Structure formats: C-alpha cells, structure tokens
Coordinates of C-alpha atoms in Angstrom, one line a residue:
Chain A
M19 CA -48.2 13.8 -4.4
A20 CA -49.3 17.2 -3.1
E21 CA -48.0 20.6 -4.2
Y22 CA -47.1 23.3 -1.8
V23 CA -46.5 27.0 -2.6
V24 CA -43.1 27.8 -1.0
A25 CA -42.1 31.2 -2.6
R26 CA -43.2 33.9 -4.9
A27 CA -41.7 33.8 -8.4
D28 CA -39.8 37.1 -7.9
E29 CA -38.6 36.3 -4.4
L30 CA -35.3 34.5 -5.0
K31 CA -32.5 35.9 -7.0
P32 CA -29.9 33.6 -8.6
G33 CA -27.7 32.2 -5.7
D34 CA -30.5 32.7 -3.1
R35 CA -32.1 30.0 -1.1
K36 CA -35.1 29.7 1.2
L37 CA -35.8 27.2 4.0
V38 CA -39.4 26.1 4.2
A39 CA -41.2 23.7 6.5
V40 CA -43.8 21.5 4.9
G41 CA -45.5 19.7 7.7
R42 CA -42.6 18.1 9.6
I43 CA -40.3 18.1 6.6
Q44 CA -37.7 20.8 6.2
V45 CA -37.0 21.6 2.5
V46 CA -34.7 24.2 1.0
L47 CA -35.5 25.9 -2.2
F48 CA -32.4 27.0 -4.2
R49 CA -32.2 29.2 -7.3
V50 CA -29.2 28.4 -9.4
G51 CA -29.2 30.7 -12.5
D52 CA -32.8 30.6 -13.7
A53 CA -33.5 27.2 -12.4
Y54 CA -35.0 26.1 -9.0
H55 CA -34.0 23.0 -7.0
A56 CA -35.4 21.7 -3.8
L57 CA -33.5 19.5 -1.4
P58 CA -34.1 18.1 2.1
N59 CA -32.4 20.0 4.9
I60 CA -30.7 16.9 6.3
C61 CA -27.2 15.6 5.5
P62 CA -27.1 11.8 5.0
H63 CA -23.8 11.7 6.8
Q64 CA -24.8 12.6 10.4
F65 CA -28.0 14.4 9.8
G66 CA -26.6 18.0 9.9
P67 CA -28.7 20.9 8.6
I68 CA -27.1 20.7 5.2
C69 CA -28.9 23.6 3.6
E70 CA -27.4 26.1 6.0
G71 CA -24.1 25.4 4.5
K72 CA -22.0 27.5 2.1
I73 CA -22.9 27.6 -1.6
T74 CA -19.6 27.5 -3.5
G75 CA -17.7 25.4 -6.1
A76 CA -15.5 22.4 -5.7
I77 CA -11.9 21.4 -6.2
M78 CA -11.8 18.3 -8.4
A79 CA -9.1 16.4 -10.3
N80 CA -9.3 13.7 -12.9
A81 CA -7.8 12.4 -16.0
D82 CA -9.2 15.3 -18.0
T83 CA -7.4 17.8 -15.8
G84 CA -4.2 15.7 -16.0
W85 CA -4.8 15.0 -12.3
E86 CA -4.2 18.6 -11.4
P87 CA -6.8 20.2 -9.1
G88 CA -9.2 22.6 -10.8
W89 CA -12.3 24.6 -9.7
F90 CA -15.6 23.3 -10.9
H91 CA -19.4 23.9 -10.6
D92 CA -19.0 27.4 -9.1
G93 CA -22.2 28.4 -7.3
E94 CA -23.6 24.9 -7.6
V95 CA -22.1 23.1 -4.7
L96 CA -23.6 23.0 -1.2
V97 CA -21.2 22.2 1.7
C98 CA -22.7 20.7 4.9
P99 CA -21.8 23.1 7.8
W100 CA -21.1 20.2 10.1
H101 CA -18.4 18.1 8.4
G102 CA -18.1 19.5 5.0
L103 CA -19.6 16.9 2.8
E104 CA -20.2 18.5 -0.7
F105 CA -23.3 18.1 -2.9
R106 CA -24.2 19.4 -6.3
I107 CA -27.4 21.4 -5.8
T108 CA -28.5 20.8 -9.4
T109 CA -28.4 17.0 -9.1
G110 CA -28.2 16.2 -5.3
Q111 CA -25.1 14.2 -6.1
C112 CA -22.5 13.9 -3.3
L113 CA -19.0 14.6 -4.6
A114 CA -17.4 12.3 -2.1
Y115 CA -19.5 9.2 -2.8
P116 CA -20.9 8.1 -6.1
N117 CA -23.7 6.2 -4.4
V118 CA -24.9 9.0 -2.2
R119 CA -27.4 11.5 -3.6
L120 CA -29.8 13.9 -1.9
R121 CA -33.4 13.5 -2.7
Q122 CA -34.6 16.2 -5.2
Y123 CA -38.2 17.4 -4.8
P124 CA -39.9 18.5 -8.0
V125 CA -40.3 22.3 -8.3
I126 CA -43.1 23.8 -10.4
V127 CA -43.3 27.5 -11.4
D128 CA -47.0 28.3 -11.7
G129 CA -47.7 31.9 -12.6
D130 CA -46.5 34.0 -9.6
D131 CA -46.0 30.9 -7.4
V132 CA -43.1 28.5 -6.9
K133 CA -44.4 25.2 -5.7
I134 CA -42.7 22.0 -4.6
A135 CA -44.3 18.5 -4.8
L136 CA -44.0 16.1 -1.9
Chain B
M12 CA -16.2 -52.6 0.5
V13 CA -13.3 -50.3 1.1
V14 CA -14.3 -46.6 1.3
A15 CA -11.6 -44.1 0.8
T16 CA -11.6 -41.4 3.4
P17 CA -10.7 -38.0 2.0
R18 CA -7.2 -37.1 3.2
R19 CA -6.9 -33.8 5.1
L20 CA -5.3 -31.0 3.1
T21 CA -1.7 -30.5 4.0
L22 CA 0.9 -27.9 3.1
D23 CA 2.4 -30.3 0.7
D24 CA -0.8 -30.4 -1.3
I25 CA -0.9 -26.8 -2.1
L26 CA 1.2 -24.2 -3.9
V27 CA 3.0 -22.1 -1.4
V28 CA 4.6 -18.9 -2.6
D29 CA 6.7 -17.0 -0.1
A30 CA 6.6 -13.3 -1.0
D31 CA 9.6 -12.3 1.1
V32 CA 12.9 -14.2 1.5
H33 CA 16.2 -12.5 2.1
V34 CA 19.6 -13.1 0.5
H35 CA 22.8 -11.8 2.1
E36 CA 24.7 -9.4 -0.1
T37 CA 28.1 -8.3 1.2
P38 CA 30.9 -6.1 -0.2
D39 CA 32.9 -9.2 -0.9
E40 CA 30.1 -10.8 -2.8
L41 CA 29.3 -7.8 -4.9
A42 CA 32.9 -6.6 -5.6
P43 CA 33.2 -8.7 -8.8
Y44 CA 29.9 -7.3 -10.1
M45 CA 30.7 -3.6 -9.6
D46 CA 31.4 -1.3 -12.5
P47 CA 35.2 -0.8 -12.4
E48 CA 35.1 2.8 -11.2
W49 CA 33.1 1.8 -8.1
R50 CA 34.9 -1.5 -7.3
P51 CA 37.4 0.2 -4.9
A52 CA 34.4 1.2 -2.8
M53 CA 33.8 -2.4 -2.0
E54 CA 37.5 -2.7 -1.0
N55 CA 37.1 0.4 1.3
L56 CA 34.3 -1.3 3.0
R57 CA 36.7 -4.0 4.3
Q58 CA 37.7 -1.5 6.9
V59 CA 34.1 -1.1 8.1
A60 CA 32.8 -3.3 11.0
R61 CA 30.5 -6.1 9.7
R62 CA 27.6 -5.7 11.9
Y63 CA 24.4 -7.5 10.9
L64 CA 22.1 -5.2 9.0
D65 CA 24.0 -2.3 10.6
M66 CA 26.9 -1.5 8.4
P67 CA 27.9 2.1 7.7
G68 CA 28.3 2.7 4.0
F69 CA 26.5 -0.5 3.0
G70 CA 23.4 -1.1 5.2
P71 CA 23.5 2.0 7.5
N72 CA 21.2 1.9 10.5
N73 CA 22.1 5.5 11.5
A74 CA 20.3 5.1 14.8
P75 CA 21.7 6.4 18.0
R76 CA 22.3 3.0 19.5
L77 CA 25.4 1.4 20.8
P78 CA 26.3 -2.0 19.5
G79 CA 26.7 -4.5 22.3
T80 CA 24.5 -2.9 24.8
S81 CA 21.3 -4.7 24.0
L82 CA 20.5 -8.0 25.8
P83 CA 21.1 -11.1 23.7
S84 CA 18.0 -13.1 22.8
P85 CA 17.7 -16.1 25.2
R86 CA 16.9 -18.3 22.1
G87 CA 20.6 -18.4 21.3
G88 CA 22.5 -18.0 18.1
R89 CA 20.9 -19.3 15.0
V90 CA 22.7 -17.7 12.1
E91 CA 20.1 -15.7 10.3
I92 CA 21.9 -15.7 6.9
V93 CA 21.3 -17.5 3.7
W94 CA 24.5 -17.6 1.7
T95 CA 23.6 -19.5 -1.5
A96 CA 20.7 -20.4 -3.7
E97 CA 21.1 -24.1 -2.8
Q98 CA 20.9 -23.3 0.9
M99 CA 17.7 -21.2 0.3
R100 CA 16.1 -23.9 -1.8
R101 CA 16.9 -26.5 0.9
E102 CA 15.5 -24.4 3.7
L103 CA 12.4 -23.4 1.9
D104 CA 11.8 -27.1 1.0
E105 CA 11.9 -27.9 4.7
F106 CA 9.0 -25.5 5.2
S107 CA 7.0 -26.9 2.2
I108 CA 7.5 -23.6 0.4
D109 CA 7.5 -24.0 -3.4
V110 CA 8.4 -20.5 -4.6
G111 CA 10.5 -17.7 -3.0
V112 CA 10.7 -14.1 -3.9
I113 CA 14.0 -12.5 -3.0
F114 CA 14.6 -9.2 -1.2
P115 CA 18.1 -8.0 0.0
D116 CA 19.5 -7.9 3.6
H117 CA 21.7 -4.8 3.9
F118 CA 20.0 -3.0 1.1
L119 CA 16.8 -2.9 3.1
K120 CA 18.5 0.3 4.1
L121 CA 19.5 1.4 0.6
A122 CA 17.6 4.7 0.9
A123 CA 19.8 5.8 3.8
L124 CA 22.9 6.1 1.5
P125 CA 23.3 9.8 0.6
N126 CA 25.4 9.3 -2.6
A127 CA 23.0 8.6 -5.5
A128 CA 25.8 7.5 -7.8
Y129 CA 27.1 5.0 -5.3
A130 CA 23.6 3.8 -4.5
T131 CA 23.1 3.2 -8.3
A132 CA 26.4 1.4 -8.6
I133 CA 25.7 -1.1 -5.8
T134 CA 22.1 -1.6 -7.2
R135 CA 23.5 -2.5 -10.6
A136 CA 26.0 -4.9 -9.1
Y137 CA 23.3 -6.4 -6.8
H138 CA 21.1 -7.2 -9.8
R139 CA 23.9 -8.8 -11.7
W140 CA 24.8 -10.9 -8.7
L141 CA 21.2 -12.0 -8.2
K142 CA 21.0 -13.1 -11.8
E143 CA 24.2 -15.1 -11.7
K144 CA 24.2 -16.5 -8.1
W145 CA 20.5 -16.9 -7.2
L146 CA 18.2 -17.3 -10.2
H147 CA 19.1 -20.7 -11.5
A148 CA 17.1 -22.7 -13.9
G149 CA 14.3 -24.6 -12.2
N150 CA 15.0 -23.5 -8.6
D151 CA 11.7 -21.5 -8.4
L152 CA 13.4 -18.5 -6.9
Y153 CA 12.5 -15.1 -8.2
A154 CA 13.8 -11.7 -7.4
T155 CA 12.6 -8.1 -7.1
I156 CA 14.3 -5.2 -8.9
M157 CA 15.6 -2.7 -6.4
A158 CA 14.4 0.8 -6.9
I159 CA 16.9 3.7 -6.3
P160 CA 14.9 6.4 -4.6
Q161 CA 18.0 8.7 -4.6
D162 CA 17.8 8.9 -8.4
P163 CA 14.5 7.9 -10.0
E164 CA 15.7 8.5 -13.6
E165 CA 18.6 6.2 -13.1
S166 CA 16.3 3.8 -11.3
V167 CA 14.1 3.7 -14.4
R168 CA 17.1 2.8 -16.6
E169 CA 18.0 0.0 -14.2
I170 CA 14.4 -1.3 -14.1
E171 CA 14.3 -1.3 -17.9
R172 CA 17.5 -3.3 -18.0
W173 CA 15.9 -6.2 -16.1
A174 CA 12.2 -5.7 -16.9
D175 CA 12.2 -8.3 -19.7
D176 CA 13.9 -10.9 -17.5
E177 CA 11.0 -13.1 -16.3
R178 CA 12.8 -14.1 -13.1
F179 CA 12.4 -10.5 -11.9
V180 CA 8.7 -10.4 -10.8
G181 CA 8.4 -7.0 -9.0
I182 CA 10.0 -3.8 -8.0
Y183 CA 11.2 -3.4 -4.4
L184 CA 10.7 0.1 -2.9
P185 CA 13.0 0.6 0.1
T186 CA 11.2 2.4 3.0
H187 CA 13.9 2.8 5.7
Q188 CA 14.8 6.4 5.8
V189 CA 13.5 7.1 2.4
Y190 CA 13.1 10.8 1.9
P191 CA 10.8 12.0 0.5
I192 CA 8.4 9.1 1.1
W193 CA 7.0 7.2 -1.8
G194 CA 4.1 9.4 -2.8
H195 CA 6.3 12.2 -4.0
R196 CA 5.8 13.1 -7.6
K197 CA 9.6 12.6 -8.3
Y198 CA 8.9 8.9 -8.1
D199 CA 6.2 9.0 -10.9
P200 CA 8.7 7.7 -13.5
I201 CA 9.2 4.5 -11.4
Y202 CA 5.4 4.0 -11.1
E203 CA 5.1 4.6 -14.9
V204 CA 7.7 2.1 -15.8
A205 CA 6.3 -0.4 -13.3
Q206 CA 2.8 -0.2 -14.8
R207 CA 4.1 -0.3 -18.3
H208 CA 6.0 -3.6 -17.7
D209 CA 3.1 -5.0 -15.5
L210 CA 5.5 -5.3 -12.6
P211 CA 4.1 -4.7 -9.1
V212 CA 5.8 -2.3 -6.7
L213 CA 6.5 -3.8 -3.3
L214 CA 7.2 -1.6 -0.4
H215 CA 9.4 -3.4 2.2
A216 CA 9.6 -2.2 5.8
V217 CA 12.5 -2.8 8.2
S218 CA 13.0 -1.9 11.8
G219 CA 16.1 0.2 11.4
I220 CA 15.3 3.6 13.0
A221 CA 16.5 7.1 12.7
S222 CA 15.7 10.4 14.2
G223 CA 12.5 11.8 12.7
F224 CA 11.2 8.8 10.9
P225 CA 9.5 6.6 11.8
Y226 CA 8.3 9.2 14.2
N227 CA 9.5 9.1 17.8
V228 CA 10.8 5.5 17.5
E229 CA 14.3 6.7 18.2
Q230 CA 13.3 7.3 21.8
F231 CA 12.7 3.6 22.5
Y232 CA 15.5 1.7 24.0
T233 CA 14.3 -1.9 23.7
S234 CA 13.8 -3.6 20.3
I235 CA 10.4 -4.9 21.3
T236 CA 9.1 -1.4 21.3
A237 CA 10.6 -0.3 18.0
H238 CA 9.9 -3.6 16.3
T239 CA 6.2 -3.5 17.3
V240 CA 5.5 -0.2 15.6
S241 CA 8.3 0.9 13.3
H242 CA 7.4 -1.2 10.3
V243 CA 3.8 -0.3 10.7
F244 CA 4.5 3.4 11.0
A245 CA 6.7 3.3 7.9
M246 CA 4.0 1.5 5.9
M247 CA 1.2 3.8 7.1
S248 CA 3.2 6.9 6.2
N249 CA 4.1 5.6 2.8
L250 CA 0.6 4.3 2.1
M251 CA -0.8 7.7 3.0
S252 CA 1.8 9.4 0.9
I253 CA 0.9 7.3 -2.1
M254 CA -2.8 8.1 -1.6
E255 CA -2.1 11.8 -1.1
T256 CA -0.7 12.2 -4.6
G257 CA -3.2 9.8 -6.1
V258 CA -0.7 7.1 -7.3
P259 CA -3.5 4.4 -7.5
V260 CA -5.8 6.6 -9.5
R261 CA -3.1 8.0 -11.8
Y262 CA -1.7 4.5 -12.4
P263 CA -4.9 2.4 -12.3
N264 CA -3.2 -0.8 -13.5
L265 CA -0.3 -0.7 -11.0
R266 CA -0.3 -3.3 -8.3
I267 CA 1.0 -2.1 -5.0
G268 CA 2.1 -4.4 -2.2
F269 CA 3.1 -3.8 1.4
I270 CA 5.6 -6.3 2.8
E271 CA 6.6 -7.0 6.4
A272 CA 4.2 -5.0 8.5
G273 CA 1.6 -7.6 9.3
L274 CA -2.1 -7.1 8.7
T275 CA -3.9 -5.6 11.6
W276 CA -3.1 -2.0 10.8
V277 CA -4.9 -2.1 7.6
P278 CA -8.5 -2.0 8.9
F279 CA -7.6 0.9 11.2
L280 CA -6.0 3.0 8.5
R281 CA -8.9 2.3 6.1
M282 CA -11.6 3.3 8.5
R283 CA -9.8 6.3 9.9
L284 CA -9.0 7.6 6.5
D285 CA -12.5 7.1 5.2
K286 CA -13.7 9.1 8.3
E287 CA -11.3 12.0 7.5
Y288 CA -12.4 11.9 3.9
N289 CA -15.9 13.1 4.9
E290 CA -14.5 16.4 5.9
N291 CA -11.6 16.7 3.5
R292 CA -12.5 15.4 0.1
H293 CA -11.4 18.7 -1.4
Q294 CA -7.9 18.1 -0.2
W295 CA -7.7 14.8 -2.2
P296 CA -9.8 15.8 -5.2
H297 CA -8.4 12.9 -7.3
F298 CA -10.7 10.5 -5.4
D299 CA -14.3 10.3 -6.3
D300 CA -15.2 7.7 -3.7
R301 CA -14.1 6.6 -0.2
P302 CA -10.3 6.1 -0.2
S303 CA -10.6 2.6 1.0
R304 CA -11.9 1.6 -2.4
W305 CA -8.4 2.0 -3.7
I306 CA -6.7 0.5 -0.6
R307 CA -8.8 -2.5 -1.2
K308 CA -6.8 -3.2 -4.3
F309 CA -3.5 -3.1 -2.5
Y310 CA -1.7 -6.3 -1.5
F311 CA -0.5 -7.0 2.0
G312 CA 2.2 -9.5 3.1
T313 CA 1.3 -11.6 6.2
Q314 CA 4.6 -11.5 8.0
P315 CA 4.9 -10.8 10.9
V316 CA 1.5 -12.4 11.0
E317 CA -0.5 -11.6 14.1
E318 CA -1.3 -14.5 16.3
P319 CA -4.3 -13.6 18.4
E320 CA -5.4 -16.0 21.1
N321 CA -8.5 -16.6 19.1
R322 CA -7.3 -17.2 15.5
Q323 CA -10.7 -16.3 14.2
D324 CA -9.9 -12.7 15.1
L325 CA -7.3 -12.6 12.4
V326 CA -9.7 -14.1 9.9
D327 CA -12.2 -11.4 10.9
I328 CA -9.5 -8.7 10.4
I329 CA -8.8 -10.0 6.9
R330 CA -12.5 -9.9 6.1
I331 CA -12.8 -6.4 7.4
Y332 CA -10.2 -5.1 4.9
D333 CA -11.6 -7.3 2.1
G334 CA -8.3 -9.1 2.1
E335 CA -9.2 -12.6 1.0
D336 CA -7.9 -12.0 -2.5
T337 CA -5.1 -9.5 -1.6
T338 CA -3.3 -11.1 1.3
V339 CA -0.1 -12.9 0.4
F340 CA 1.9 -15.2 2.6
A341 CA 5.5 -14.3 3.5
T342 CA 8.1 -15.9 5.8
D343 CA 10.8 -13.2 5.9
W344 CA 13.2 -16.2 6.0
P345 CA 15.9 -16.3 7.4
H346 CA 15.2 -13.4 9.7
H347 CA 14.6 -13.8 13.4
D348 CA 10.9 -13.1 13.3
F349 CA 10.1 -15.5 10.3
D350 CA 6.7 -17.2 10.1
H351 CA 6.3 -20.8 9.2
P352 CA 3.5 -21.4 6.6
R353 CA 1.5 -23.2 9.3
A354 CA 0.9 -19.8 11.0
V355 CA -1.3 -19.0 8.0
F356 CA -2.3 -22.5 6.9
D357 CA -3.9 -23.2 10.3
L358 CA -6.2 -20.3 10.2
P359 CA -9.9 -21.3 10.5
V360 CA -10.7 -20.8 6.8
S361 CA -11.8 -23.0 4.0
N362 CA -9.3 -24.9 1.9
Q363 CA -10.0 -22.6 -1.0
V364 CA -9.1 -19.6 1.1
K365 CA -5.9 -21.3 2.4
R366 CA -4.8 -21.8 -1.2
K367 CA -5.4 -18.1 -2.0
L368 CA -3.6 -16.8 1.0
L369 CA -0.6 -19.2 0.6
G370 CA -0.2 -19.1 -3.1
T371 CA -2.7 -18.0 -5.7
N372 CA -3.0 -14.4 -4.4
A373 CA 0.8 -14.0 -4.8
M374 CA 0.5 -15.4 -8.4
K375 CA -2.0 -12.6 -9.1
L376 CA 0.3 -10.0 -7.6
M377 CA 3.3 -11.4 -9.4
P378 CA 2.0 -13.1 -12.5
R379 CA 5.4 -13.7 -13.9
I380 CA 5.9 -16.5 -11.4
K381 CA 5.5 -19.8 -13.1
V382 CA 3.6 -22.6 -11.5
P383 CA 6.3 -25.1 -10.3
A384 CA 6.6 -28.4 -12.1
K385 CA 5.0 -30.3 -9.3
Y386 CA 1.6 -28.6 -9.8
R387 CA 1.5 -28.5 -13.6

C-alpha cells in the first residue's frame, strides 16, 4: 500500500473537501470536525460523482424516535448529486441499504502533510 | 414380486385452505341480531331494491352505472350465493377444500357507508350472525372480524369482543371506497389490537367503483376493464399507504395479507418502489433497507389467479416476489370469477410447494386454524 500526499494540514477547514486524482482513481478527502475521511468519488448505485454532492444531515425515524422523523448526523452525510443516495462520510455507510458501504481509504496526518493510503 | 408404484399426489391428499369464501348477509338475516335501536334500519331496507352487491344503505356501489344496461354473461345464471353453512361445506367439499375462511358479500362495501354508528351496528350484528349461523362445531369454517374504518375506536372494541374466539382467525379490512386509505395513523389502534392478539389483517378488494378511487376506473363502461384493474389499483394504493406510514416497521409482528387482487402486480410494485427509494429514502425515514424487504413479509391471495399460456411464467412471478412461503390459495367462492384449487395445484412446482401454496402458508398466516381431523 502506497501513501500519497493529498493536502497540506492547514488546507481544509471543518466541512471542507478536496477532490484528488491518484493515478486513475478519484478520491475525495473530507474534513469533518477535526477528523479526515477519504472516499472514492463514485456512487455504487449508478456510478455518479458522489463526492460532488451536498454535505448535510439526514432525516431518520426509528423506535428510539417513536417513529417520528428527526434530523441526525448534521454535517456528516454526503448526498449523491445524481439520485440522492445518502452516505455517512465518517463510516461510508449508505443510509438506504445496510449492506452498501463506500470504501474508506486510510488518512494519515504526517507533520504538515495529509496523506492517503491506496 | 409386486412392486407398488407411488400414486400421484392429488388434491385429496393435501390440506387445502381457502383463504376467501363469501357468505351472503342480508337485512332479513341480520335483523334478529341487531341491537334494538338499530333493528328498524333493517326494516327500512325492505324498501330498497335488492341488487346483488349493489344495494344502497347496505352494500352501496355508488357508481354512476345504470342497472340493467350491461350485457348479461353468456354463461347463464348460476346463483352466486351461499345461504347456509351446510351449503358452503358441501360446495367446498366438491372442490376438495378442507378449510374455508369467511368474508362477507355486501359488506365488501362497508367502508362506503357514511354513518359510523350504523356501520358499527351492522358489524356487531354480522359477527353475532356469523357465530351462530356459520361457525358450527367441526365444520372447518372460520371467519374474519370485520374492521370498521369509520370508527377505529369502536372497531377496536368490537375486535376485542371476538378476539378470544378461536373461530375468528383474522381481521378483514374493507378497501372499497375506504377513506382515508389504510395507512392513515387513525387506524393505528386497529393494527395495535391485531398485533396484540396475533390476528392478521387481511385487506380485501372488490370491483365496486366510485369517482376518484380507484383512480379513473369510473370512466370505463365494460366490467372487463374495471375488473382487470380496480382490485389491483385498490391494493396497490393501500399497500403503498401502509408502507408510507411505516405500519410494517411500527408493528413488526403484524401479519398483513392482500386478498383478491391476484399475484402479478406484486413484482412490479416491489421493483418500482425500490427504484424510487434510491432517490427518496428521506421521505420514508422509517425504513433502513429497500422497502421490498418488508413487502416480502406480506401475504398474497392467489385469486383471481393469473393463467398465463405458459404456467411456468406464474411460478417465475412467485419466485420473483419471494412468494413461495407467503402466497395463499383462495377461491372467492361463490363469486363469478372463483378459482378451482386445480388452477394452483397444477402449477409446475414440487409437491412440497403445492402443499405450501394450497394450505400450509395459510396456516402460517392464520395459525388459529386447526388442522382438520382428516390430517391429524
């Protein structure tokens, strides 16, 4: 597994993202709070450029909410711009399907560099 | 040496449960069972023309159609009425049917009656009449408790009244002209009581039509048009409504059945809905997986069973909606479009699957049904 420098440590503010190409692979680096996450820029549904989508929260309802809709994961949900499939940036988990998850690339902060491992 | 050849399986060898047979309630039949204050209403109905399943104030069709203007069926005049439990038993026996589950005739249109107190009164009388006239010891007939959509709270009281009677094996939800449709939260108490008593809810369609619902059907002027789509439209709308408010996730142990719309619409609705879910999960946030995962748990009555030129096509349809364990045989006897059990028995499936479709799936849906003496 090789490491690639994709950003400077002071480059992304919380809520920012950066699209990078590593060879033929498009990866998006996200900063959520103080943590970094790197996801592939391809939606597993119909291969849309997922990381160009809105970063927001999600409406969810379950037994804990008494089945009333509530707002969850604010600033941590990525919505595919093509058909609206939602993913947790922090885990890659698709909200619509328990068995669908985006690949997460390891992110390493090394001094002034932010690197991803592929 | 004599070698016994295994005999081919016949309908008489297997338990056949018919999930939908119809009794014929009339004002005269119900009058003695009415609460006194409502008994005069049954007398009033003597002045109303007795048209079959089209009787204002009792089984209202409310459609803009003129009696007498449709062409009579060339098949002639079989009387499509069962008057007594003995007649029902005899006729089901002729079809090798062991167990019958009773639904009403005129009260397929119960939801079209505007007066909730009156709807409640005839429902109470109907249940007393069923108990006394139809559910006799050892006749293997069972009934469904009729829900009263006009008054869910009163309906819960009536369900509670019969819930401990083991001859009532499910709760019938009328769909004709029901407003609002069955996903509305006002019906939650009915789902709650059904789940609590482990009684399935069974939506039953009928081709009575009215302006507005099922959509556009009032514009057809031959019954083949309306009858092809109206049951299916009603079931689709009600299924979607139930999904919209999350009934199957909020009542996870509730069994839900759809009676008298056939089978082929189920794969369409599942696939189309799952497709929509990709874009619109946020509108149905109570689901955390594709909606068909919950539809897979619903039960579907076979009648009017589709009869494609290639019978394998129907088997494929059942496979596509994962229906091997959730499809239940129904005749709709004595109605004009009844299915003989052979229509399902002759499908190109294994003997084990024949047994499921014709009997054991229904026993799972309605576990209060006792295995008839013959099979014990």
